[in-house]
Short mmCIF file of C-alpha atoms in Angstrom, two decimals:
data_model
loop_
_atom_site.label_atom_id
_atom_site.label_comp_id
_atom_site.label_asym_id
_atom_site.label_seq_id
_atom_site.Cartn_x
_atom_site.Cartn_y
_atom_site.Cartn_z
CA MET A 1 189.83 107.28 29.44
CA SER A 2 187.79 106.80 26.24
CA GLU A 3 184.34 105.24 26.00
CA ASN A 4 186.00 101.91 25.19
CA ALA A 5 187.68 99.65 27.75
CA ILE A 6 189.55 97.74 25.03
CA GLU A 7 190.65 99.03 21.62
CA ILE A 8 192.37 96.65 19.19
CA GLU A 9 193.61 97.66 15.74
CA GLY A 10 195.17 95.41 13.10
CA LEU A 11 196.13 92.72 15.60
CA ARG A 12 198.08 89.81 14.13
CA LYS A 13 199.76 86.82 15.71
CA VAL A 14 201.84 84.37 13.72
CA TYR A 15 203.32 81.34 15.45
CA ALA A 16 206.52 80.04 13.90
CA GLY A 17 206.36 76.61 12.35
CA THR A 18 207.88 73.64 14.14
CA GLY A 19 210.17 71.30 12.26
CA LYS A 20 209.08 71.34 8.63
CA GLY A 21 205.62 72.61 9.51
CA PRO A 22 204.50 76.00 8.18
CA ALA A 23 203.93 79.08 10.29
CA MET A 24 200.42 79.44 11.70
CA GLU A 25 198.54 82.73 11.65
CA ALA A 26 196.36 82.64 14.76
CA LEU A 27 194.98 86.19 14.45
CA LYS A 28 194.44 88.03 11.18
CA ASP A 29 194.25 91.84 11.33
CA VAL A 30 191.70 91.88 14.14
CA ASP A 31 189.94 95.18 14.82
CA LEU A 32 187.79 95.13 17.95
CA THR A 33 186.43 97.51 20.57
CA VAL A 34 184.86 96.61 23.90
CA PRO A 35 182.69 99.36 25.43
CA ALA A 36 183.53 100.40 28.98
CA GLY A 37 181.02 99.08 31.51
CA SER A 38 179.68 96.33 29.25
CA ILE A 39 179.46 92.57 29.56
CA PHE A 40 181.04 91.53 26.28
CA GLY A 41 180.99 88.03 24.81
CA LEU A 42 183.97 86.70 22.85
CA LEU A 43 182.81 83.55 21.11
CA GLY A 44 184.21 81.15 18.55
CA PRO A 45 184.89 77.49 17.77
CA ASN A 46 187.89 75.68 19.25
CA GLY A 47 191.07 76.95 17.61
CA ALA A 48 189.44 80.17 16.41
CA GLY A 49 191.99 82.42 18.16
CA LYS A 50 190.12 83.40 21.34
CA SER A 51 192.81 82.16 23.74
CA THR A 52 195.56 83.85 21.73
CA LEU A 53 193.66 87.14 21.86
CA ILE A 54 193.11 86.85 25.62
CA ASN A 55 196.75 85.96 26.24
CA ILE A 56 197.86 89.00 24.25
CA LEU A 57 195.57 91.22 26.34
CA ALA A 58 197.01 89.68 29.51
CA GLY A 59 200.58 90.24 28.32
CA LEU A 60 201.35 86.52 28.20
CA VAL A 61 201.80 86.34 24.41
CA VAL A 62 203.71 88.84 22.29
CA LYS A 63 201.75 90.03 19.27
CA THR A 64 203.23 90.01 15.79
CA ALA A 65 201.67 93.29 14.72
CA GLY A 66 198.91 95.71 15.63
CA ARG A 67 197.95 98.00 18.47
CA VAL A 68 196.24 97.21 21.77
CA ARG A 69 194.93 99.75 24.29
CA ILE A 70 193.50 98.66 27.65
CA TRP A 71 191.62 101.28 29.62
CA GLY A 72 193.31 103.94 27.49
CA PHE A 73 196.85 102.61 28.03
CA ASP A 74 198.80 101.55 24.96
CA GLN A 75 200.22 98.09 25.59
CA ASP A 76 203.57 98.99 24.00
CA ALA A 77 203.99 102.49 25.44
CA ASN A 78 202.54 101.73 28.90
CA PRO A 79 202.87 97.97 29.50
CA ARG A 80 202.64 98.11 33.31
CA GLN A 81 199.55 100.29 33.37
CA SER A 82 197.78 98.25 30.70
CA ARG A 83 198.45 94.99 32.57
CA ALA A 84 197.32 96.53 35.85
CA ALA A 85 194.00 97.47 34.22
CA ILE A 86 193.06 93.87 33.40
CA GLY A 87 192.46 90.71 35.41
CA VAL A 88 192.08 87.26 33.90
CA MET A 89 190.31 84.21 35.31
CA PRO A 90 191.88 81.41 33.23
CA GLN A 91 190.48 78.02 32.31
CA GLU A 92 193.37 76.20 33.97
CA LEU A 93 193.56 75.74 37.74
CA ASN A 94 196.81 77.60 38.40
CA ILE A 95 196.67 77.45 42.20
CA ASP A 96 199.47 76.55 44.59
CA PRO A 97 198.05 73.58 46.55
CA PHE A 98 200.06 74.43 49.68
CA PHE A 99 198.76 77.98 50.07
CA SER A 100 195.59 78.75 51.95
CA ALA A 101 192.86 80.66 50.13
CA ARG A 102 193.82 83.81 52.02
CA ASP A 103 197.53 83.37 51.28
CA SER A 104 196.82 82.78 47.58
CA LEU A 105 195.07 86.13 47.37
CA GLU A 106 197.71 87.90 49.43
CA VAL A 107 200.57 86.56 47.29
CA GLN A 108 198.74 87.49 44.09
CA ALA A 109 198.11 91.01 45.41
CA GLY A 110 201.80 91.29 46.22
CA LEU A 111 202.73 90.27 42.69
CA TYR A 112 200.57 93.10 41.41
CA GLY A 113 202.25 95.52 43.80
CA VAL A 114 199.12 96.23 45.83
CA PRO A 115 200.19 97.79 49.18
CA ARG A 116 199.04 95.81 52.24
CA ARG A 117 196.84 98.65 53.47
CA GLU A 118 194.99 98.69 50.14
CA ARG A 119 194.38 94.96 49.81
CA ARG A 120 190.78 93.77 49.85
CA THR A 121 191.40 90.12 50.69
CA ALA A 122 188.60 89.75 53.24
CA GLU A 123 186.12 91.48 50.91
CA ILE A 124 187.07 89.23 48.00
CA LEU A 125 186.78 86.09 50.13
CA ARG A 126 183.24 87.14 51.05
CA LEU A 127 182.43 87.91 47.43
CA ILE A 128 183.51 84.49 46.16
CA GLY A 129 181.93 82.62 49.06
CA LEU A 130 185.16 81.35 50.63
CA GLU A 131 185.15 83.36 53.84
CA ASP A 132 184.78 80.18 55.91
CA LYS A 133 187.59 78.51 53.90
CA ALA A 134 190.05 81.38 54.20
CA ASP A 135 192.65 79.30 56.07
CA ALA A 136 192.07 76.01 54.25
CA HIS A 137 194.84 74.83 51.94
CA ALA A 138 193.90 75.01 48.27
CA ARG A 139 194.51 71.26 47.89
CA THR A 140 191.63 70.57 50.28
CA LEU A 141 189.13 72.69 48.37
CA SER A 142 186.61 71.17 45.98
CA GLY A 143 186.88 71.81 42.26
CA GLY A 144 184.16 74.42 42.43
CA MET A 145 185.84 76.22 45.30
CA ARG A 146 189.11 76.29 43.39
CA ARG A 147 187.38 77.96 40.48
CA ARG A 148 185.99 80.54 42.91
CA LEU A 149 189.54 81.13 44.11
CA LEU A 150 190.64 81.71 40.50
CA LEU A 151 188.06 84.49 40.30
CA GLY A 152 189.36 85.95 43.55
CA LYS A 153 192.95 85.96 42.25
CA ALA A 154 191.81 87.86 39.16
CA LEU A 155 190.24 90.52 41.39
CA VAL A 156 193.06 91.22 43.87
CA HIS A 157 194.11 94.46 42.14
CA TRP A 158 190.45 95.36 41.41
CA PRO A 159 190.97 95.76 37.66
CA GLN A 160 188.84 97.90 35.40
CA VAL A 161 188.53 94.97 32.96
CA LEU A 162 187.85 91.37 34.03
CA VAL A 163 188.28 88.50 31.55
CA LEU A 164 186.46 85.25 32.32
CA ASP A 165 187.83 82.43 30.15
CA GLU A 166 185.31 79.56 30.15
CA PRO A 167 184.46 80.26 33.82
CA THR A 168 181.66 77.69 34.16
CA ALA A 169 183.28 74.77 32.34
CA GLY A 170 182.56 71.65 34.37
CA VAL A 171 180.97 73.40 37.36
CA ASP A 172 177.65 72.68 39.04
CA ILE A 173 174.49 74.77 38.78
CA GLU A 174 174.92 76.37 42.23
CA LEU A 175 178.41 77.65 41.44
CA ARG A 176 177.30 78.86 38.01
CA GLN A 177 174.49 80.91 39.55
CA MET A 178 176.81 82.33 42.20
CA LEU A 179 179.35 83.29 39.57
CA TRP A 180 176.80 85.13 37.43
CA GLU A 181 175.44 86.96 40.47
CA ASN A 182 178.97 88.14 41.24
CA VAL A 183 179.58 89.13 37.62
CA ARG A 184 176.42 91.23 37.57
CA ARG A 185 177.38 92.84 40.88
CA LEU A 186 180.89 93.71 39.65
CA ASN A 187 179.51 95.04 36.39
CA ALA A 188 177.00 97.20 38.28
CA GLN A 189 179.98 98.72 40.09
CA GLY A 190 181.49 99.73 36.75
CA MET A 191 183.78 96.80 35.93
CA THR A 192 183.91 95.78 32.27
CA ILE A 193 183.50 92.01 31.81
CA ILE A 194 184.77 89.98 28.84
CA LEU A 195 183.34 86.47 28.71
CA THR A 196 184.37 83.50 26.62
CA THR A 197 182.14 80.45 26.86
CA HIS A 198 180.90 77.47 24.90
CA TYR A 199 177.59 77.67 26.78
CA LEU A 200 175.90 79.96 24.29
CA GLU A 201 172.72 80.30 26.34
CA GLU A 202 174.87 81.97 29.02
CA ALA A 203 176.30 84.43 26.51
CA GLN A 204 172.82 85.20 25.20
CA GLU A 205 171.54 85.89 28.72
CA MET A 206 174.55 87.77 30.07
CA CYS A 207 176.16 89.74 27.24
CA ASP A 208 175.26 93.20 25.97
CA GLU A 209 177.43 92.81 22.88
CA ILE A 210 179.16 89.88 21.22
CA ALA A 211 182.05 89.27 18.83
CA ILE A 212 182.42 85.94 17.06
CA ILE A 213 185.90 84.91 15.95
CA ASP A 214 186.51 82.19 13.38
CA HIS A 215 189.84 81.18 11.80
CA GLY A 216 191.57 84.12 13.47
CA ALA A 217 189.23 86.82 12.17
CA VAL A 218 186.24 88.64 13.64
CA ILE A 219 183.29 87.61 11.46
CA VAL A 220 180.63 89.54 13.37
CA ARG A 221 180.54 92.09 16.16
CA ASP A 222 177.24 93.59 17.26
CA THR A 223 174.73 93.76 20.05
CA THR A 224 173.27 90.41 21.06
CA ALA A 225 169.82 91.53 19.94
CA ALA A 226 171.09 92.60 16.51
CA ILE A 227 172.89 89.29 15.93
CA LEU A 228 169.74 87.37 16.81
CA GLY A 229 167.77 89.70 14.54
CA ARG A 230 169.84 88.60 11.56
CA MET A 231 168.39 85.11 11.79
CA ASP A 232 165.44 84.81 9.43
CA GLY A 233 164.36 81.32 10.41
CA LYS A 234 161.53 80.64 12.82
CA THR A 235 159.84 77.42 13.91
CA LEU A 236 156.17 76.62 14.44
CA LEU A 237 155.57 73.59 16.67
CA VAL A 238 152.23 71.82 16.24
CA ARG A 239 150.72 68.87 18.06
CA ALA A 240 147.85 67.35 16.07
CA ALA A 241 145.00 65.15 17.30
CA GLY A 242 145.96 62.34 14.94
CA ALA A 243 148.25 61.32 12.11
CA VAL A 244 148.92 63.96 9.48
CA GLY A 245 149.58 63.12 5.85
CA PRO A 246 151.23 65.24 3.15
CA LEU A 247 150.54 68.98 3.31
CA ASP A 248 150.52 71.71 0.68
CA LEU A 249 152.93 74.05 2.45
CA PRO A 250 154.10 77.49 1.28
CA GLU A 251 157.43 77.63 -0.57
CA GLY A 252 160.39 77.72 1.80
CA VAL A 253 158.68 75.83 4.65
CA THR A 254 160.19 72.54 5.81
CA ARG A 255 158.42 69.97 7.96
CA GLU A 256 159.96 67.64 10.54
CA ASP A 257 157.92 64.98 12.32
CA ARG A 258 159.57 64.56 15.71
CA LEU A 259 159.65 61.49 17.90
CA ASP A 260 157.72 63.31 20.64
CA GLY A 261 154.74 63.65 18.31
CA LEU A 262 155.31 67.31 17.42
CA MET A 263 155.47 68.60 13.88
CA ALA A 264 158.13 71.30 13.48
CA PHE A 265 157.63 73.70 10.58
CA THR A 266 160.69 75.88 9.94
CA TYR A 267 160.08 78.92 7.77
CA PRO A 268 161.69 82.23 6.71
CA ARG A 269 159.74 84.86 8.62
CA SER A 270 160.61 87.51 6.04
CA ARG A 271 158.60 85.64 3.39
CA VAL A 272 156.17 83.36 5.21
CA GLN A 273 153.75 83.99 8.06
CA ALA A 274 152.66 81.39 10.60
CA GLY A 275 149.06 81.90 9.50
CA GLN A 276 149.89 80.49 6.06
CA ILE A 277 151.08 77.24 7.66
CA LEU A 278 147.99 77.08 9.85
CA ALA A 279 145.85 77.62 6.77
CA ALA A 280 147.55 74.63 5.08
CA LEU A 281 146.81 72.51 8.15
CA ASP A 282 143.19 73.64 8.21
CA ALA A 283 142.81 72.88 4.50
CA ALA A 284 144.01 69.33 5.17
CA GLY A 285 141.45 68.94 7.96
CA VAL A 286 144.09 68.69 10.71
CA GLU A 287 142.79 69.12 14.25
CA ILE A 288 145.35 71.05 16.33
CA ARG A 289 145.67 70.24 20.01
CA ASP A 290 148.55 72.57 20.83
CA LEU A 291 150.96 74.93 19.11
CA SER A 292 153.85 77.25 19.91
CA THR A 293 156.61 79.12 18.13
CA ALA A 294 160.37 79.03 18.72
CA GLU A 295 162.60 82.01 17.94
CA PRO A 296 166.18 81.48 16.76
CA ASP A 297 168.72 81.65 19.58
CA LEU A 298 172.40 82.50 19.78
CA GLU A 299 173.37 78.89 19.09
CA ASP A 300 171.51 79.04 15.77
CA ALA A 301 173.28 82.29 14.89
CA PHE A 302 176.67 80.93 15.94
CA LEU A 303 176.33 77.77 13.86
CA ALA A 304 175.12 79.70 10.82
CA LEU A 305 177.83 82.37 11.01
CA THR A 306 180.70 79.95 11.57
CA GLY A 307 179.53 77.62 8.81
CA THR A 308 179.18 74.61 11.12
CA ARG A 309 175.55 73.99 10.15
#
């Protein structure tokens, strides 16, 4: 086992055209590593290639070219071992409505070839908070409980790598908190977590490292802190005692008068200091009642890097 849970080299996927439509290249020579034991974010706009990449890792889509190793197992040379090393919690609710929660986990464990004596069904039911619903049919469970069951199904063979594909889409705050508690607990036990999400504040809070995919290519891959550090913009928020007229601001500073009465001054922190803006306010005789600064977040970085801002 290497220091990486996932190693991807030159991965390409081309979908054949339909009718007179051209072929579509979903992944373009992707090189990517995911460190073992990390919580790794895989982000990107809709249609960027995230789902194709995940489906290739799960063995559900055949790649066009490239090499994939999961937990040290080459996907081509050792397909069974590589698939056994990964579990995927999908976006879609792929649950048989006539199975109980316990039966769903038992059947899934059987499909993975887990011997009965080695199954951890009761433990998983406790982990996902469905111990009291073990014998309830899946069709009677709430939407949030069904998503918990999806997580349980991904864990039946206790994989070394767990992929969570939009796990909190459409769920309530309580379930979201429970899910993240479980993720942290599993990660503390050594499980590598790969997370895709459109809730960028979750990725910023949870992930050690992040890769952003756009138009089938990895455009950035770094630690979360390093990606945030690339953002030069910063915002100074000022609430004045009265109306404020034109100001002689340093070059590069923009001013926005917000509806809530705050003035937002956005500036490049590599060239301008907050004190220069405060000096301009003081020179104009502005009385400041309150002020604060706002650092760029992962959403700012995402929008800038993907060219959607």
